[in-house]
Short mmCIF file of C-alpha atoms and ligand atoms in Angstrom, two decimals:
data_model
loop_
_atom_site.label_atom_id
_atom_site.label_comp_id
_atom_site.label_asym_id
_atom_site.label_seq_id
_atom_site.Cartn_x
_atom_site.Cartn_y
_atom_site.Cartn_z
CA UNK V 413 27.57 -7.81 -5.02
CA UNK V 414 27.50 -8.94 -1.48
CA UNK V 415 26.12 -12.93 -1.46
CA UNK V 416 22.67 -11.75 -0.44
CA UNK V 417 22.40 -9.30 -3.37
CA UNK V 418 23.15 -11.75 -6.01
CA UNK V 419 20.76 -14.28 -4.58
CA UNK V 420 18.05 -11.75 -4.77
CA UNK V 421 19.28 -11.17 -8.32
CA UNK V 422 19.28 -14.68 -9.53
CA UNK V 423 15.00 -15.23 -8.25
CA UNK V 424 14.35 -11.45 -9.95
CA UNK V 425 16.46 -13.89 -13.34
CA UNK V 426 13.79 -16.62 -13.02
CA UNK V 427 10.74 -14.58 -12.58
CA UNK V 428 11.66 -12.78 -14.98
CA UNK V 429 10.71 -14.46 -18.15
CA UNK V 430 7.07 -15.32 -16.71
CA UNK V 431 5.10 -12.10 -18.81
CA UNK V 432 0.70 -13.21 -17.99
CA UNK V 433 -1.15 -9.71 -16.90
CA UNK V 434 -1.23 -6.73 -17.92
CA UNK V 435 -1.11 -3.13 -16.63
CA UNK V 436 -3.41 -1.33 -15.09
CA UNK V 437 -5.30 1.12 -18.59
CA UNK V 438 -8.22 3.11 -16.77
CA UNK V 439 -5.15 6.01 -17.26
CA UNK V 440 -2.93 7.11 -19.88
CA UNK V 441 -0.16 7.36 -17.56
CA UNK V 442 -0.66 3.55 -16.15
CA UNK V 443 -1.55 1.83 -19.26
CA UNK V 444 1.65 3.21 -20.48
CA UNK V 445 3.82 1.68 -18.30
CA UNK V 446 7.28 -0.75 -19.17
CA UNK V 447 5.03 -3.92 -18.74
CA UNK V 448 9.16 -5.52 -18.54
CA UNK V 449 9.88 -3.35 -15.51
CA UNK V 450 11.40 -5.04 -12.68
CA UNK V 451 12.71 -4.50 -9.32
CA UNK V 452 12.52 -5.64 -5.35
CA UNK V 453 14.37 -4.68 -3.00
CA UNK V 454 14.28 -5.77 1.52
CA UNK V 455 15.74 -4.12 4.04
CA UNK V 456 16.98 -5.44 7.80
CA UNK V 457 17.31 -4.77 11.43
CA UNK V 458 20.15 -3.14 10.47
CA UNK V 459 19.09 -0.27 8.07
CA UNK V 460 21.18 -1.69 5.01
CA UNK V 461 18.96 -2.09 1.84
CA UNK V 462 19.49 -4.28 -0.84
CA UNK V 463 18.07 -3.42 -3.90
CA UNK V 464 17.57 -5.55 -7.38
CA UNK V 465 16.75 -4.99 -10.81
CA UNK V 466 14.55 -1.13 -12.03
CA UNK V 467 15.73 0.17 -8.05
CA UNK V 468 15.35 4.12 -9.53
CA UNK V 469 12.15 3.47 -11.40
CA UNK V 470 9.96 5.89 -9.86
CA UNK V 471 6.01 4.91 -10.69
CA UNK V 472 2.95 5.69 -8.23
CA UNK V 473 2.25 4.07 -4.70
CA UNK V 474 -2.17 3.82 -5.09
CA UNK V 475 -3.50 1.83 -3.27
CA UNK V 476 -0.20 0.78 -1.32
CA UNK V 477 -0.57 4.13 0.34
CA UNK V 478 -3.21 3.01 2.25
CA UNK V 479 -1.81 1.66 5.70
CA UNK V 480 0.18 4.29 5.71
CA UNK V 481 -2.59 6.95 5.26
CA UNK V 482 -4.36 4.02 7.90
CA UNK V 483 -1.87 4.77 10.90
CA UNK V 484 -1.79 8.49 11.02
CA UNK V 485 -5.86 8.78 11.00
CA UNK V 486 -4.97 5.70 14.10
CA UNK V 487 -2.43 7.62 15.59
CA UNK V 488 -4.13 11.08 15.38
CA UNK V 489 -8.14 9.69 16.07
CA UNK V 490 -7.14 6.73 18.11
CA UNK V 491 -9.11 3.11 17.18
CA UNK V 492 -12.19 3.24 18.33
CA UNK V 493 -12.91 6.49 15.75
CA UNK V 494 -11.66 4.99 13.22
CA UNK V 495 -13.60 1.13 13.65
CA UNK V 496 -16.51 4.01 13.71
CA UNK V 497 -16.69 4.26 10.49
CA UNK V 498 -15.05 1.24 8.87
CA UNK V 499 -15.02 -2.18 9.49
CA UNK V 500 -11.47 -3.95 9.40
CA UNK V 501 -13.73 -7.74 8.51
CA UNK V 502 -11.67 -9.16 4.84
CA UNK V 503 -14.37 -7.69 1.50
CA UNK V 504 -13.90 -10.52 -0.45
CA UNK V 505 -14.95 -8.26 -3.28
CA UNK V 506 -12.56 -6.18 -5.75
CA UNK V 507 -11.32 -2.80 -4.63
CA UNK V 508 -12.92 -0.56 -5.95
CA UNK V 509 -16.80 -2.04 -5.26
CA UNK V 510 -19.89 -0.35 -4.19
CA UNK V 511 -19.50 -2.32 -0.94
CA UNK V 512 -20.68 -0.75 2.23
CA UNK V 513 -22.81 -2.18 5.02
CA UNK V 514 -26.00 -1.81 3.69
CA UNK V 515 -27.59 -0.74 7.40
CA UNK V 516 -24.52 2.02 9.01
CA UNK V 517 -23.04 2.37 5.12
CA UNK V 518 -19.37 1.04 7.31
CA UNK V 519 -16.93 0.34 4.32
CA UNK V 520 -15.64 -3.49 5.30
CA UNK V 521 -11.83 -2.10 5.80
CA UNK V 522 -9.76 0.54 4.98
CA UNK V 523 -7.44 -1.47 2.12
CA UNK V 524 -10.68 -0.65 -0.26
CA UNK V 525 -11.15 2.02 -1.33
CA UNK V 526 -14.62 2.87 -0.23
CA UNK V 527 -13.12 2.61 2.98
CA UNK V 528 -9.74 4.10 2.20
CA UNK V 529 -11.63 7.71 2.20
CA UNK V 530 -12.91 7.50 4.54
CA UNK V 531 -9.59 6.82 6.72
CA UNK V 532 -8.54 9.61 4.60
CA UNK V 533 -11.19 12.17 5.62
CA UNK V 534 -10.61 10.98 9.21
CA UNK V 535 -6.94 13.02 8.25
CA UNK V 536 -6.85 16.79 10.07
CA UNK V 537 -9.87 19.68 10.93
CA UNK V 538 -13.07 19.39 10.07
CA UNK V 539 -12.43 21.90 7.80
CA UNK V 540 -8.78 21.51 6.37
CA UNK V 541 -8.56 22.00 3.27
CA UNK V 542 -7.08 19.34 0.09
CA UNK V 543 -3.60 21.23 0.74
CA UNK V 544 -3.98 20.66 4.71
CA UNK V 545 -4.51 17.09 4.94
CA UNK V 546 -2.01 16.79 1.45
CA UNK V 547 0.25 18.03 3.21
CA UNK V 548 0.12 16.34 6.71
CA UNK V 549 -0.50 12.33 4.49
CA UNK V 550 2.93 13.23 2.19
CA UNK V 551 4.65 14.03 5.82
CA UNK V 552 3.76 10.51 7.45
CA UNK V 553 4.13 8.82 4.66
CA UNK V 554 7.52 10.75 3.69
CA UNK V 555 8.87 9.90 6.81
CA UNK V 556 7.87 6.41 6.62
CA UNK V 557 10.24 6.27 3.23
CA UNK V 558 12.03 8.17 5.03
CA UNK V 559 12.83 10.56 1.85
CA UNK V 560 10.57 13.43 1.21
CA UNK V 561 8.63 12.00 -1.71
CA UNK V 562 6.43 13.70 -4.58
CA UNK V 563 2.72 13.65 -6.63
CA UNK V 564 3.03 13.09 -9.56
CA UNK V 565 0.29 16.02 -10.67
CA UNK V 566 0.35 14.41 -13.73
CA UNK V 567 -1.53 11.49 -12.47
CA UNK V 568 -3.23 12.91 -10.11
CA UNK V 569 -4.76 14.55 -12.64
CA UNK V 570 -6.18 11.93 -14.21
CA UNK V 571 -7.22 10.11 -11.22
CA UNK V 572 -9.70 13.18 -10.50
CA UNK V 573 -10.27 13.29 -14.83
CA UNK V 574 -11.62 9.44 -14.14
CA UNK V 575 -12.17 9.16 -10.39
CA UNK V 576 -16.54 9.74 -10.61
CA UNK V 577 -16.62 5.76 -9.24
CA UNK V 578 -14.84 6.84 -5.38
CA UNK V 579 -15.93 10.39 -5.61
CA UNK V 580 -19.10 8.20 -6.00
CA UNK V 581 -17.82 6.09 -2.71
CA UNK V 582 -17.60 9.65 -1.07
CA UNK V 583 -20.83 10.84 -1.68
CA UNK V 584 -22.39 7.19 0.14
CA UNK V 585 -20.19 7.82 2.95
CA UNK V 586 -21.58 11.40 4.02
CA UNK V 587 -24.74 10.23 3.13
CA UNK V 588 -24.48 7.08 5.89
CA UNK V 589 -22.82 10.13 8.19
CA UNK V 590 -19.71 7.91 8.37
CA UNK V 591 -17.94 11.55 6.42
CA UNK V 592 -19.06 14.73 7.35
CA UNK V 593 -16.42 16.49 6.09
CA UNK V 594 -16.04 17.73 2.65
CA UNK V 595 -16.19 15.45 0.02
CA UNK V 596 -14.19 16.46 -2.47
CA UNK V 597 -11.30 17.20 -0.36
CA UNK V 598 -11.76 13.53 0.87
CA UNK V 599 -11.36 12.16 -2.41
CA UNK V 600 -8.99 14.67 -3.76
CA UNK V 601 -6.88 14.25 -1.41
CA UNK V 602 -7.39 10.59 -1.87
CA UNK V 603 -6.67 11.01 -5.67
CA UNK V 604 -3.45 12.14 -4.57
CA UNK V 605 -1.98 10.06 -1.99
CA UNK V 606 -2.39 7.88 -4.75
CA UNK V 607 0.33 9.96 -7.34
CA UNK V 608 2.50 10.36 -4.26
CA UNK V 609 6.07 8.91 -6.91
CA UNK V 610 7.82 5.88 -5.19
CA UNK V 611 10.85 3.46 -5.60
CA UNK V 612 10.69 -0.33 -4.65
CA UNK V 613 13.50 0.72 -2.42
CA UNK V 614 11.19 3.21 -0.77
CA UNK V 615 8.73 1.03 -0.80
CA UNK V 616 10.68 -1.95 1.05
CA UNK V 617 12.12 0.76 4.12
CA UNK V 618 7.87 1.93 4.37
CA UNK V 619 7.61 -2.22 4.87
CA UNK V 620 10.35 -2.23 7.43
CA UNK V 621 9.26 0.99 9.09
CA UNK V 622 6.06 -1.42 9.86
CA UNK V 623 8.59 -4.40 10.41
CA UNK V 624 10.68 -2.68 13.63
CA UNK V 625 7.41 -1.46 15.48
CA UNK V 626 6.72 1.88 13.70
CA UNK V 627 10.76 3.24 14.12
CA UNK V 628 12.72 3.57 10.30
CA UNK V 629 15.68 1.19 10.07
CA UNK V 630 17.56 3.58 7.84
CA UNK V 631 16.30 6.97 9.80
CA UNK V 632 15.96 5.83 13.24
CA UNK V 633 13.25 8.05 13.89
CA UNK V 634 10.03 7.11 15.29
CA UNK V 635 7.17 7.08 13.07
CA UNK V 636 4.38 6.00 14.85
CA UNK V 637 3.63 3.47 17.62
CA UNK V 638 5.05 0.01 18.50
CA UNK V 639 0.54 -0.47 18.98
CA UNK V 640 -0.23 1.31 15.26
CA UNK V 641 2.28 -0.27 13.53
CA UNK V 642 0.48 -3.69 14.84
CA UNK V 643 -3.09 -2.71 14.08
CA UNK V 644 -2.00 -1.56 10.26
CA UNK V 645 -0.33 -5.08 9.96
CA UNK V 646 -3.08 -6.71 11.71
CA UNK V 647 -5.28 -5.15 9.19
CA UNK V 648 -3.09 -5.53 6.18
CA UNK V 649 -3.06 -9.47 7.16
CA UNK V 650 -6.42 -10.23 6.05
CA UNK V 651 -7.39 -7.17 3.90
CA UNK V 652 -4.32 -6.06 2.29
CA UNK V 653 -4.40 -8.63 -0.71
CA UNK V 654 -7.90 -7.76 -2.10
CA UNK V 655 -10.34 -10.09 -3.09
CA UNK V 656 -6.95 -12.55 -2.62
CA UNK V 657 -6.04 -12.08 1.11
CA UNK V 658 -6.93 -15.50 2.61
CA UNK V 659 -4.57 -17.03 -0.26
CA UNK V 660 -1.96 -14.73 0.04
CA UNK V 661 -1.84 -15.81 4.15
CA UNK V 662 -1.77 -19.11 2.94
CA UNK V 663 0.86 -19.16 1.09
CA UNK V 664 2.87 -16.35 1.74
CA UNK V 665 2.31 -16.01 5.31
CA UNK V 666 3.61 -11.85 5.65
CA UNK V 667 0.80 -9.10 6.04
CA UNK V 668 0.71 -7.27 1.99
CA UNK V 669 -0.35 -4.69 0.45
CA UNK V 670 -0.43 -4.50 -3.25
CA UNK V 671 -1.32 -1.03 -5.82
CA UNK V 672 -2.64 -0.74 -9.32
CA UNK V 673 0.89 0.64 -10.35
CA UNK V 674 2.09 -3.05 -9.61
CA UNK V 675 3.34 -2.46 -6.41
CA UNK V 676 3.80 -5.17 -3.33
CA UNK V 677 4.78 -4.12 0.29
CA UNK V 678 5.00 -7.30 2.89
CA UNK V 679 6.75 -7.45 6.60
CA UNK V 680 8.35 -10.25 8.17
CA UNK V 681 7.43 -8.25 11.71
CA UNK V 682 10.75 -7.74 13.37
CA UNK V 683 13.39 -9.52 10.96
CA UNK V 684 12.12 -7.82 7.10
CA UNK V 685 10.63 -5.24 4.76
CA UNK V 686 10.48 -6.10 1.43
CA UNK V 687 8.96 -5.12 -1.26
CA UNK V 688 8.80 -6.05 -4.98
CA UNK V 689 7.58 -3.50 -8.39
CA UNK V 690 6.56 -4.67 -11.75
CA UNK V 691 3.32 -3.78 -13.93
CA UNK V 692 1.76 -6.37 -14.95
CA UNK V 693 -1.03 -7.33 -13.23
CA UNK V 694 -3.68 -10.51 -12.79
CA UNK V 695 -7.28 -10.28 -12.93
CA UNK V 696 -7.38 -8.79 -9.04
CA UNK V 697 -5.47 -6.39 -9.37
CA UNK V 698 -2.05 -7.59 -7.56
CA UNK V 699 1.05 -7.68 -10.23
CA UNK V 700 1.43 -11.22 -11.24
CA UNK V 701 5.89 -11.23 -11.09
CA UNK V 702 5.57 -8.97 -7.99
CA UNK V 703 3.50 -11.74 -5.90
CA UNK V 704 6.22 -14.06 -7.65
CA UNK V 705 8.61 -12.69 -6.30
CA UNK V 706 7.57 -12.45 -2.75
CA UNK V 707 6.44 -15.54 -2.53
CA UNK V 708 9.49 -17.06 -3.19
CA UNK V 709 11.50 -15.33 -1.03
CA UNK V 710 9.10 -16.53 1.78
CA UNK V 711 9.54 -20.00 1.01
CA UNK V 712 13.65 -19.44 0.70
CA UNK V 713 14.24 -18.05 3.29
CA UNK V 714 10.71 -20.07 5.60
CA UNK V 715 9.23 -16.53 6.56
CA UNK V 716 6.23 -17.50 6.70
CA UNK V 717 4.43 -16.35 10.35
CA UNK V 718 2.57 -18.79 11.06
CA UNK V 719 5.12 -22.38 10.10
CA UNK V 720 6.74 -23.14 13.75
CA UNK V 721 10.58 -23.62 13.53
N1 LIG A 2234 -6.45 5.64 -7.62
C1 LIG A 2234 -6.64 3.45 -7.07
C2 LIG A 2234 -7.89 4.08 -7.46
O1 LIG A 2234 -8.21 4.38 -6.36
C3 LIG A 2234 -5.93 2.97 -6.43
C4 LIG A 2234 -6.01 1.74 -6.56
C5 LIG A 2234 -5.31 0.46 -5.92
O2 LIG A 2234 -4.08 0.93 -6.56
N2 LIG A 2234 -5.89 -0.45 -6.19
O3 LIG A 2234 -9.27 3.33 -7.84
#
């Protein structure tokens, strides 16, 4: 084991005993997650990926899909069109809040469900069906990860079967004219993007692609422009951790995004992409041990972006 991997391995041993929180319980597939799984990965500028813990374990990406679908929408429609449909202000509310600006119906930001559904609705042509929209999203997220990603059909079926709140958000968005196309196409596509299977390595590489200005550090492929990567990181900085985003910025100081299956990725621009996975969640829906892992790494390696050096 090289010295950095050994260091990361020790770090996981330190946080492994933390047993606060519990896996998400709103669908059986997530409720059945092994709460003890723990994994961490980091990718540097030359594309070397280091993985420790349960690195091979696959889980659904859930809300961590949101910044990458935002990147696709920014690329396809441009920043001004995206900003017509979704704001960029922290909501201070939980991820599934029924919260739209009362005059325009615009969701607070693309990292909460309402904003993510509005963002997903921007992908593709107005008449595109669920399969076409999903294919564009899967292809882009696969380029971010540097390998072909697949939808977990059982999770998708459960997301769709229990997704009335997200469906209601879709209808509200359409009632305001924020979304003009089919609510069903947008919401089902959103459920499919949430159900993509990833490993902690995939998440680290996806974070790395944002860290290195839109170029995947492993494949060398440009996935999005430097400007789009910068825009996505800006929004992750203020909104990526739901109603914990302010405290996260204070303590860790890195743009990040979490998801309800227990994944978390964070970006140190031009330096690293990192990711952690542990299914036990806190009251905000963020992974307790993934937060601890990234916070510790940020501290030990002086990665807080607002620290002067
Ligand atoms: N599928 C989940 C939902 O839409 C994703 C939310 C999340 O990861 N916070 O409710």
